[in-house]
PDB file of C-alpha atoms in Angstrom:
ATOM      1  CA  UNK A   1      -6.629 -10.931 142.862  1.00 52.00           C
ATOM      2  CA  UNK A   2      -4.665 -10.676 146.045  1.00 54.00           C
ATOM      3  CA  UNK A   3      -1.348  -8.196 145.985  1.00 58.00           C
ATOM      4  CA  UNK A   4       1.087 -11.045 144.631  1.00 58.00           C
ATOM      5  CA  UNK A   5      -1.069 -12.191 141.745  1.00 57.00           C
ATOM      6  CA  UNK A   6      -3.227 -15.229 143.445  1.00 67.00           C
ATOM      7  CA  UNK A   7      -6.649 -15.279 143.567  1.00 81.00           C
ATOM      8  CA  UNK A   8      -8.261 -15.292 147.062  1.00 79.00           C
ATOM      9  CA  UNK A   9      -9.725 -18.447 148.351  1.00 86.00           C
ATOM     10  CA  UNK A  10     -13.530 -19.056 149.368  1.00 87.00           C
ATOM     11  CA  UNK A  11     -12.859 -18.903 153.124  1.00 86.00           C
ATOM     12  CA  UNK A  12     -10.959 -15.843 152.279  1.00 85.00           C
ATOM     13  CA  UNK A  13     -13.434 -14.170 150.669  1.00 87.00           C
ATOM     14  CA  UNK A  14     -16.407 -15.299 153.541  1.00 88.00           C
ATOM     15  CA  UNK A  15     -13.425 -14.009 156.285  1.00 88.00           C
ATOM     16  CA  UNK A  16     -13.882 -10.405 154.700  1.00 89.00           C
ATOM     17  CA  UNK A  17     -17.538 -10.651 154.539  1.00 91.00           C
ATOM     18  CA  UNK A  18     -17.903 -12.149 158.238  1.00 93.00           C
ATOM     19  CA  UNK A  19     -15.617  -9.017 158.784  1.00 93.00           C
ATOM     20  CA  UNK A  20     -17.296  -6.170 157.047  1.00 93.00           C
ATOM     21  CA  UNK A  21     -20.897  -7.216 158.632  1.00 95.00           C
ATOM     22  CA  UNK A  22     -18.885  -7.465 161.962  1.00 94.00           C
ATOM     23  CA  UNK A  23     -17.546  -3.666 161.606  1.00 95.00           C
ATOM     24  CA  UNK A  24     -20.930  -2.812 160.380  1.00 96.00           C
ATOM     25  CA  UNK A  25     -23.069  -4.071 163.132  1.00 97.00           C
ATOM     26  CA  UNK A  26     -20.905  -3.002 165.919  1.00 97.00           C
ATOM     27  CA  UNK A  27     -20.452   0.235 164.919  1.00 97.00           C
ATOM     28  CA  UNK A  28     -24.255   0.485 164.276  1.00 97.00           C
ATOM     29  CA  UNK A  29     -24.662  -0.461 168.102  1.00 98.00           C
ATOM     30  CA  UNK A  30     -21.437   2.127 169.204  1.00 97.00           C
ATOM     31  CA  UNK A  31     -23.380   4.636 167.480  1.00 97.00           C
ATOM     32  CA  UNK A  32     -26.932   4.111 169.732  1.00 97.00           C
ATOM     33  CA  UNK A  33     -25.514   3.786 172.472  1.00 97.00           C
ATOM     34  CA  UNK A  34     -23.369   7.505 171.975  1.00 97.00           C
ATOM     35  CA  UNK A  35     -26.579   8.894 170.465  1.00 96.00           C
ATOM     36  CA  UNK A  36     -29.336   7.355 172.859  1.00 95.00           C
ATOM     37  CA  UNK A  37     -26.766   9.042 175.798  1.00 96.00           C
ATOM     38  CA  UNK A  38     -26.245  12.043 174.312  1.00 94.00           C
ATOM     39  CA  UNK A  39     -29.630  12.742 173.111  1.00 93.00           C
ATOM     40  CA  UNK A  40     -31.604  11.131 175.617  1.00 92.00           C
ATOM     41  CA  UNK A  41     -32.178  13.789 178.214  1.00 91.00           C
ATOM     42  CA  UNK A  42     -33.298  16.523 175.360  1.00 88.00           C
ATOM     43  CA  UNK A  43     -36.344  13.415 174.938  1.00 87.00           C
ATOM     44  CA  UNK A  44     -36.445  12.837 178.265  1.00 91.00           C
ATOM     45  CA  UNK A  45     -36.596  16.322 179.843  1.00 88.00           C
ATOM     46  CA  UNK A  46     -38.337  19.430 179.187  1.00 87.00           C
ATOM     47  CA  UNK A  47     -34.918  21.675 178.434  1.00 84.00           C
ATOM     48  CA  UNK A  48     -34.753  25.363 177.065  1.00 88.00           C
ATOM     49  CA  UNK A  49     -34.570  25.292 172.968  1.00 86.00           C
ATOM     50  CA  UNK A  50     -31.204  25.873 172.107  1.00 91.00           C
ATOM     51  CA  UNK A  51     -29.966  23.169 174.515  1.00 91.00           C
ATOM     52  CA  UNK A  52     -31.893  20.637 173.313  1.00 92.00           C
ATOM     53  CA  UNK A  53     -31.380  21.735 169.773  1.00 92.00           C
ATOM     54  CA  UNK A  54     -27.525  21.292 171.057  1.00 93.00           C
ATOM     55  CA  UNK A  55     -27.897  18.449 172.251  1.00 93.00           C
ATOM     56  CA  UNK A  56     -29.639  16.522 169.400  1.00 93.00           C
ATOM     57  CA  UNK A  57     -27.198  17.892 166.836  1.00 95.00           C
ATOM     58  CA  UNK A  58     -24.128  16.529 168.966  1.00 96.00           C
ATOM     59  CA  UNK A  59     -25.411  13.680 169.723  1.00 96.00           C
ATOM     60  CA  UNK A  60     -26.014  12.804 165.404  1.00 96.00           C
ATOM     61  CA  UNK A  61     -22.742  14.243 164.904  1.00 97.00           C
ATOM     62  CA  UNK A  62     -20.654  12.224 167.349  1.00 97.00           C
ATOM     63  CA  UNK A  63     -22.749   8.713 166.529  1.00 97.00           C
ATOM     64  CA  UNK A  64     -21.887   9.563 162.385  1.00 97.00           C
ATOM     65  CA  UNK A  65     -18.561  10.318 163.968  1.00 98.00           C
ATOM     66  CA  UNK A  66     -18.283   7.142 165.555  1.00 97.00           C
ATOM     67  CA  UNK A  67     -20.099   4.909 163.338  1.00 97.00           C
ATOM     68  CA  UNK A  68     -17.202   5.891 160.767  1.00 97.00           C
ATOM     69  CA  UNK A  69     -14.205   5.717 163.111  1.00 96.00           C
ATOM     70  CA  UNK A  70     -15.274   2.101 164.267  1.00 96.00           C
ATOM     71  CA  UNK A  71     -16.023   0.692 161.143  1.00 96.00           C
ATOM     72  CA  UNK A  72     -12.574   1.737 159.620  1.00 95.00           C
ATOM     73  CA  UNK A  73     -10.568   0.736 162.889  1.00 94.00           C
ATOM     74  CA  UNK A  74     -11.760  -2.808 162.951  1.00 93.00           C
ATOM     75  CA  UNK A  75     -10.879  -3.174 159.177  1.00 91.00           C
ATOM     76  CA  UNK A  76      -7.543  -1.418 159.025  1.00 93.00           C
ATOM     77  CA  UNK A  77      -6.875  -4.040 162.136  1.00 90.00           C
ATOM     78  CA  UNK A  78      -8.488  -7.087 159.935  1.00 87.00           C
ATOM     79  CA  UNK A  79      -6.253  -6.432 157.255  1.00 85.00           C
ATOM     80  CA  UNK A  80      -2.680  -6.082 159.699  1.00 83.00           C
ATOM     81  CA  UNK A  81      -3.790  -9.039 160.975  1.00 78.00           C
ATOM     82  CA  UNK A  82      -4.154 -10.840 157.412  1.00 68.00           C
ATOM     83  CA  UNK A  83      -0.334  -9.215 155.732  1.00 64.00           C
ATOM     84  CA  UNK A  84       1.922 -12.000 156.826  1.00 61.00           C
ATOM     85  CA  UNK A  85       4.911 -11.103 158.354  1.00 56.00           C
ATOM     86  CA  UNK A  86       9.020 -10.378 157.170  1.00 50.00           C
ATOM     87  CA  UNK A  87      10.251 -13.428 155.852  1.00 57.00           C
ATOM     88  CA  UNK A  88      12.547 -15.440 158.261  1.00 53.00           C
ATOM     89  CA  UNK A  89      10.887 -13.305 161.234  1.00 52.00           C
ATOM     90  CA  UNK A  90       8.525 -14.409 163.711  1.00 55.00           C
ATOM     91  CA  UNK A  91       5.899 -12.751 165.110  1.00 53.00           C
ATOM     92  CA  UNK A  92       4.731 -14.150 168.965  1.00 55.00           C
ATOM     93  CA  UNK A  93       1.599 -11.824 169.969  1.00 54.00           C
ATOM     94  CA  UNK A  94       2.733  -8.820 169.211  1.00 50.00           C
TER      95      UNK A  94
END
């Protein structure tokens, strides 16, 4: 059921899927890329202990980071682009 009572239609319901696996997969990819950078010299490089230990643990913790913060932003933005807008107002690309 939508907010004013109606059921959502099929291409509204494959529009949220499309979404989600959209949010999912390019967050997944955000997330490599951050932790592949971030990471990638401790694999690459012989570096003392605690820096590489540093640098493994930042980069997980700024890919989770980001994985979450993408997938969220691109929804939140999916749904304001789905509310319609005031009555008797028009919105031009705003």
């Amino acid at each position: 059921m939508t907010r004013y009572g109606g059921r959502r239609s099929q291409a509204a319901r494959d529009a949220i899927t499309v979404e989600i696996g959209y949010a999912l997969c390019s967050a997944a990819f955000a997330a490599a890329v951050v932790l592949g950078a971030v990471t990638g010299p401790a694999l690459l490089f012989e570096l003392p202990g605690a820096f590489e230990t540093v640098l493994r643990h930042t980069g997980a913790l700024l890919a989770t980071l980001l994985f979450a913060v993408r997938t969220v932003s691109v929804l939140i933005r999916f749904r304001r682009a789905d509310q319609p807008g005031l009555p008797g107002r028009t919105d031009h690309g705003s």
